[in-house]
Amino acid sequence: MKNNPRKLLVTGGAGYVGSVVGAHLLAAGHQVTVLDDLSTGFREGVPDGADFVEGRVQDAAKVLDGSYDAVLHFAASSQVGESVADPAKYWHNNVGGTLELLDAMRESGVGTLVFSSTAATYGEPASIPITEDAVTAPTNPYGATKLAVDHMISGECAAHGLAAVSLRYFNVAGAYGAYGERHQPESHLIPLVLQVAQGRRDAIAVFGDDYPTPDGTCLRDYIHVADLAEAHLLALDRATAGEHLICNLGNGSGFSVREVIDTVRRVTGHPIPETARPRRAGDPAALVASAQRAHDRLGWRPTRTDLTDIVRDAWTFAQSLGEDAR
């Protein structure tokens, strides 16, 4: 990859995943421009060495020109609960914004796209592990808008020869050096449990302990953000004109809510009090990926699959924030 440097636009590159991918792209010798409005990202999340343009994804036409080789698209509204309360925001930002991005790419002659998609496109699966051929039936507007974008991209590939890869993430976790997870509000389990260890939260809520799983709590597939980033670099090289390739990214195995809490206890040395809560509507018992297609088509396999290592990296990053933690 270092022998084939590209000029790349990374939308949402000041956010969690975008910043880690941007750092990997720069390390591989690519030239990176980050486009981010900092509504959820952080200026310090823009990797050193990247050019930065403050703006929304709808501003891509002001940045893109014929000198760019590809776009990696992370900019999106991504809170499930907020999408239920304010669906219009999600259709405007995720679908409308991506439509304007695709228009800008076509007009400037940029023919390669790697898109940050999500397992939320599948909804509640009939069986696990989940393959890319599973029925897509999102249960919230966030997942619905991401699925709509995947449909838009497929049409663009067929009509205009776009080379595109959509990567459907399962539960992204961990950190990569100075780049890690900082959501406001936070809704992901590992950083929420770490907030208890930091004294920023009294206890962690466990929503349901009577699921048909080994310990009664939900199972989720956690993937280290650095493994995720490496998949994006492979996707950039494997994208093929006229094809929209969709790949799941996950470990292929699940960890329960209780396993995550116990792992945080070991890593941090904090007791992590729990409070039992009823099941949340729409929470499947298990969400585990089949990432066989990513292996077959991208040559990708996750290597940082130990939950202790994932939590340890997340904990190191959370502690580095100090008083800046939000």
Short mmCIF file of N, CA and C in Angstrom, two decimals, residues 65-161:
data_model
loop_
_atom_site.label_atom_id
_atom_site.label_comp_id
_atom_site.label_asym_id
_atom_site.label_seq_id
_atom_site.Cartn_x
_atom_site.Cartn_y
_atom_site.Cartn_z
N ASP A 65 -11.97 17.40 -6.07
CA ASP A 65 -11.66 17.75 -7.46
C ASP A 65 -10.97 16.54 -8.09
N GLY A 66 -10.53 16.68 -9.30
CA GLY A 66 -9.97 15.55 -10.03
C GLY A 66 -8.68 15.00 -9.47
N SER A 67 -8.10 15.69 -8.48
CA SER A 67 -6.84 15.20 -7.90
C SER A 67 -7.06 14.11 -6.86
N TYR A 68 -8.30 13.94 -6.41
CA TYR A 68 -8.59 12.92 -5.40
C TYR A 68 -8.81 11.56 -6.05
N ASP A 69 -8.35 10.52 -5.37
CA ASP A 69 -8.47 9.16 -5.88
C ASP A 69 -9.66 8.40 -5.29
N ALA A 70 -10.03 8.73 -4.06
CA ALA A 70 -11.09 7.96 -3.40
C ALA A 70 -11.62 8.73 -2.20
N VAL A 71 -12.79 8.27 -1.73
CA VAL A 71 -13.42 8.81 -0.52
C VAL A 71 -13.67 7.67 0.44
N LEU A 72 -13.37 7.91 1.72
CA LEU A 72 -13.78 7.00 2.80
C LEU A 72 -14.81 7.77 3.62
N HIS A 73 -16.02 7.25 3.69
CA HIS A 73 -17.17 8.02 4.19
C HIS A 73 -17.64 7.51 5.55
N PHE A 74 -17.33 8.28 6.61
CA PHE A 74 -17.73 7.95 7.97
C PHE A 74 -18.76 8.93 8.54
N ALA A 75 -18.90 10.11 7.93
CA ALA A 75 -19.76 11.15 8.51
C ALA A 75 -21.21 10.67 8.56
N ALA A 76 -21.78 10.68 9.76
CA ALA A 76 -23.17 10.24 9.92
C ALA A 76 -23.63 10.53 11.33
N SER A 77 -24.94 10.66 11.48
CA SER A 77 -25.56 10.62 12.81
C SER A 77 -25.73 9.15 13.16
N SER A 78 -25.38 8.77 14.41
CA SER A 78 -25.26 7.34 14.68
C SER A 78 -25.82 6.87 16.02
N GLN A 79 -26.67 7.68 16.66
CA GLN A 79 -27.25 7.27 17.93
C GLN A 79 -28.63 6.64 17.69
N VAL A 80 -28.77 5.38 18.03
CA VAL A 80 -30.02 4.67 17.75
C VAL A 80 -31.21 5.35 18.43
N GLY A 81 -31.09 5.66 19.72
CA GLY A 81 -32.20 6.27 20.43
C GLY A 81 -32.59 7.61 19.84
N GLU A 82 -31.60 8.42 19.50
CA GLU A 82 -31.89 9.71 18.89
C GLU A 82 -32.59 9.54 17.55
N SER A 83 -32.21 8.51 16.81
CA SER A 83 -32.83 8.29 15.49
C SER A 83 -34.32 7.98 15.62
N VAL A 84 -34.69 7.33 16.74
CA VAL A 84 -36.11 7.05 16.98
C VAL A 84 -36.85 8.33 17.34
N ALA A 85 -36.22 9.19 18.14
CA ALA A 85 -36.86 10.43 18.57
C ALA A 85 -36.86 11.50 17.49
N ASP A 86 -35.84 11.49 16.62
CA ASP A 86 -35.69 12.54 15.60
C ASP A 86 -35.28 11.92 14.28
N PRO A 87 -36.16 11.12 13.67
CA PRO A 87 -35.78 10.42 12.44
C PRO A 87 -35.42 11.35 11.29
N ALA A 88 -36.06 12.52 11.22
CA ALA A 88 -35.78 13.43 10.11
C ALA A 88 -34.31 13.82 10.07
N LYS A 89 -33.72 14.03 11.25
CA LYS A 89 -32.29 14.37 11.30
C LYS A 89 -31.46 13.30 10.61
N TYR A 90 -31.83 12.05 10.81
CA TYR A 90 -31.06 10.93 10.26
C TYR A 90 -31.25 10.80 8.76
N TRP A 91 -32.46 11.05 8.29
CA TRP A 91 -32.67 11.01 6.83
C TRP A 91 -31.96 12.18 6.15
N HIS A 92 -31.98 13.34 6.77
CA HIS A 92 -31.27 14.48 6.19
C HIS A 92 -29.76 14.26 6.19
N ASN A 93 -29.21 13.88 7.34
CA ASN A 93 -27.76 13.77 7.46
C ASN A 93 -27.20 12.54 6.74
N ASN A 94 -27.77 11.39 7.02
CA ASN A 94 -27.18 10.15 6.52
C ASN A 94 -27.51 9.89 5.05
N VAL A 95 -28.77 10.08 4.70
CA VAL A 95 -29.17 9.81 3.32
C VAL A 95 -28.96 11.04 2.43
N GLY A 96 -29.50 12.17 2.86
CA GLY A 96 -29.33 13.39 2.07
C GLY A 96 -27.87 13.77 1.93
N GLY A 97 -27.11 13.67 3.02
CA GLY A 97 -25.69 14.02 2.95
C GLY A 97 -24.92 13.10 2.03
N THR A 98 -25.21 11.80 2.07
CA THR A 98 -24.50 10.87 1.20
C THR A 98 -24.89 11.07 -0.25
N LEU A 99 -26.15 11.41 -0.51
CA LEU A 99 -26.55 11.69 -1.88
C LEU A 99 -25.74 12.86 -2.46
N GLU A 100 -25.56 13.91 -1.65
CA GLU A 100 -24.76 15.04 -2.12
C GLU A 100 -23.30 14.64 -2.29
N LEU A 101 -22.80 13.77 -1.45
CA LEU A 101 -21.43 13.28 -1.60
C LEU A 101 -21.28 12.50 -2.91
N LEU A 102 -22.23 11.61 -3.19
CA LEU A 102 -22.16 10.84 -4.44
C LEU A 102 -22.23 11.75 -5.65
N ASP A 103 -23.07 12.79 -5.58
CA ASP A 103 -23.13 13.76 -6.68
C ASP A 103 -21.77 14.43 -6.87
N ALA A 104 -21.15 14.84 -5.75
CA ALA A 104 -19.86 15.53 -5.83
C ALA A 104 -18.78 14.60 -6.38
N MET A 105 -18.81 13.34 -5.99
CA MET A 105 -17.82 12.38 -6.51
C MET A 105 -17.99 12.19 -8.01
N ARG A 106 -19.23 12.04 -8.46
CA ARG A 106 -19.48 11.85 -9.88
C ARG A 106 -19.01 13.06 -10.68
N GLU A 107 -19.34 14.26 -10.18
CA GLU A 107 -19.01 15.48 -10.91
C GLU A 107 -17.50 15.75 -10.96
N SER A 108 -16.77 15.28 -9.93
CA SER A 108 -15.33 15.52 -9.90
C SER A 108 -14.53 14.34 -10.43
N GLY A 109 -15.22 13.27 -10.80
CA GLY A 109 -14.53 12.13 -11.38
C GLY A 109 -13.83 11.23 -10.37
N VAL A 110 -14.26 11.27 -9.11
CA VAL A 110 -13.69 10.39 -8.08
C VAL A 110 -14.49 9.10 -8.08
N GLY A 111 -13.85 8.00 -8.40
CA GLY A 111 -14.60 6.79 -8.70
C GLY A 111 -14.51 5.66 -7.69
N THR A 112 -13.98 5.91 -6.48
CA THR A 112 -13.84 4.84 -5.49
C THR A 112 -14.37 5.32 -4.14
N LEU A 113 -15.17 4.47 -3.49
CA LEU A 113 -15.78 4.81 -2.21
C LEU A 113 -15.70 3.62 -1.26
N VAL A 114 -15.29 3.89 -0.03
CA VAL A 114 -15.41 2.92 1.07
C VAL A 114 -16.37 3.52 2.08
N PHE A 115 -17.46 2.80 2.35
CA PHE A 115 -18.55 3.34 3.17
C PHE A 115 -18.64 2.63 4.51
N SER A 116 -18.80 3.42 5.56
CA SER A 116 -18.97 2.93 6.93
C SER A 116 -20.43 2.56 7.14
N SER A 117 -20.74 1.27 7.00
CA SER A 117 -22.11 0.80 7.21
C SER A 117 -22.20 0.12 8.57
N THR A 118 -23.23 -0.64 8.81
CA THR A 118 -23.49 -1.13 10.17
C THR A 118 -24.30 -2.43 10.18
N ALA A 119 -24.10 -3.22 11.22
CA ALA A 119 -24.91 -4.41 11.44
C ALA A 119 -26.36 -4.06 11.75
N ALA A 120 -26.64 -2.80 12.08
CA ALA A 120 -28.02 -2.37 12.35
C ALA A 120 -28.89 -2.50 11.11
N THR A 121 -28.30 -2.69 9.94
CA THR A 121 -29.10 -2.91 8.73
C THR A 121 -29.85 -4.24 8.79
N TYR A 122 -29.37 -5.19 9.61
CA TYR A 122 -30.00 -6.51 9.66
C TYR A 122 -31.17 -6.57 10.62
N GLY A 123 -31.22 -5.68 11.61
CA GLY A 123 -32.29 -5.75 12.59
C GLY A 123 -32.12 -6.95 13.51
N GLU A 124 -33.19 -7.67 13.77
CA GLU A 124 -33.15 -8.86 14.64
C GLU A 124 -33.00 -10.09 13.76
N PRO A 125 -31.82 -10.72 13.76
CA PRO A 125 -31.55 -11.81 12.82
C PRO A 125 -32.32 -13.08 13.16
N ALA A 126 -32.63 -13.84 12.11
CA ALA A 126 -33.30 -15.12 12.32
C ALA A 126 -32.32 -16.18 12.79
N SER A 127 -31.04 -16.01 12.45
CA SER A 127 -30.04 -16.99 12.86
C SER A 127 -28.67 -16.31 12.94
N ILE A 128 -27.77 -16.94 13.66
CA ILE A 128 -26.40 -16.44 13.75
C ILE A 128 -25.44 -17.60 13.46
N PRO A 129 -24.22 -17.32 12.97
CA PRO A 129 -23.69 -15.99 12.66
C PRO A 129 -24.40 -15.36 11.48
N ILE A 130 -24.38 -14.03 11.42
CA ILE A 130 -25.08 -13.28 10.40
C ILE A 130 -24.19 -13.14 9.17
N THR A 131 -24.69 -13.57 8.03
CA THR A 131 -23.97 -13.39 6.77
C THR A 131 -24.55 -12.20 6.02
N GLU A 132 -23.86 -11.77 4.99
CA GLU A 132 -24.32 -10.64 4.19
C GLU A 132 -25.58 -10.96 3.40
N ASP A 133 -25.92 -12.23 3.30
CA ASP A 133 -27.15 -12.64 2.60
C ASP A 133 -28.36 -12.66 3.52
N ALA A 134 -28.18 -12.36 4.80
CA ALA A 134 -29.30 -12.33 5.73
C ALA A 134 -30.30 -11.24 5.33
N VAL A 135 -31.54 -11.44 5.71
CA VAL A 135 -32.58 -10.45 5.44
C VAL A 135 -32.21 -9.14 6.14
N THR A 136 -32.35 -8.03 5.43
CA THR A 136 -32.12 -6.72 6.05
C THR A 136 -33.47 -6.15 6.47
N ALA A 137 -33.66 -6.00 7.78
CA ALA A 137 -34.92 -5.51 8.33
C ALA A 137 -34.62 -4.64 9.54
N PRO A 138 -34.05 -3.43 9.32
CA PRO A 138 -33.66 -2.60 10.44
C PRO A 138 -34.83 -2.27 11.35
N THR A 139 -34.53 -2.14 12.66
CA THR A 139 -35.58 -1.90 13.64
C THR A 139 -35.59 -0.45 14.14
N ASN A 140 -34.77 0.40 13.53
CA ASN A 140 -34.74 1.81 13.93
C ASN A 140 -34.31 2.67 12.73
N PRO A 141 -34.60 3.96 12.77
CA PRO A 141 -34.25 4.83 11.63
C PRO A 141 -32.75 4.88 11.34
N TYR A 142 -31.90 4.76 12.35
CA TYR A 142 -30.46 4.74 12.09
C TYR A 142 -30.12 3.61 11.12
N GLY A 143 -30.52 2.38 11.46
CA GLY A 143 -30.24 1.25 10.58
C GLY A 143 -30.91 1.40 9.23
N ALA A 144 -32.12 1.97 9.22
CA ALA A 144 -32.83 2.16 7.95
C ALA A 144 -32.10 3.13 7.03
N THR A 145 -31.55 4.20 7.61
CA THR A 145 -30.85 5.17 6.76
C THR A 145 -29.55 4.59 6.22
N LYS A 146 -28.85 3.80 7.02
CA LYS A 146 -27.63 3.16 6.53
C LYS A 146 -27.94 2.16 5.41
N LEU A 147 -29.05 1.44 5.56
CA LEU A 147 -29.45 0.51 4.50
C LEU A 147 -29.84 1.27 3.23
N ALA A 148 -30.53 2.39 3.41
CA ALA A 148 -30.89 3.21 2.25
C ALA A 148 -29.65 3.68 1.50
N VAL A 149 -28.61 4.06 2.25
CA VAL A 149 -27.36 4.48 1.60
C VAL A 149 -26.73 3.32 0.84
N ASP A 150 -26.76 2.13 1.42
CA ASP A 150 -26.24 0.97 0.69
C ASP A 150 -26.98 0.78 -0.63
N HIS A 151 -28.29 0.95 -0.63
CA HIS A 151 -29.06 0.86 -1.88
C HIS A 151 -28.64 1.95 -2.87
N MET A 152 -28.44 3.17 -2.36
CA MET A 152 -28.00 4.26 -3.22
C MET A 152 -26.66 3.94 -3.87
N ILE A 153 -25.75 3.40 -3.10
CA ILE A 153 -24.43 3.09 -3.62
C ILE A 153 -24.51 2.00 -4.68
N SER A 154 -25.34 0.98 -4.44
CA SER A 154 -25.50 -0.08 -5.45
C SER A 154 -25.97 0.50 -6.78
N GLY A 155 -26.91 1.43 -6.71
CA GLY A 155 -27.40 2.07 -7.93
C GLY A 155 -26.32 2.87 -8.63
N GLU A 156 -25.50 3.56 -7.86
CA GLU A 156 -24.42 4.37 -8.42
C GLU A 156 -23.37 3.49 -9.10
N CYS A 157 -23.10 2.35 -8.50
CA CYS A 157 -22.15 1.41 -9.10
C CYS A 157 -22.67 0.89 -10.44
N ALA A 158 -23.95 0.52 -10.45
CA ALA A 158 -24.53 -0.04 -11.67
C ALA A 158 -24.65 1.00 -12.77
N ALA A 159 -25.03 2.21 -12.41
CA ALA A 159 -25.28 3.24 -13.43
C ALA A 159 -24.03 3.96 -13.89
N HIS A 160 -23.07 4.16 -13.00
CA HIS A 160 -21.94 5.03 -13.31
C HIS A 160 -20.57 4.40 -13.09
N GLY A 161 -20.53 3.10 -12.76
CA GLY A 161 -19.25 2.42 -12.66
C GLY A 161 -18.48 2.71 -11.39
#
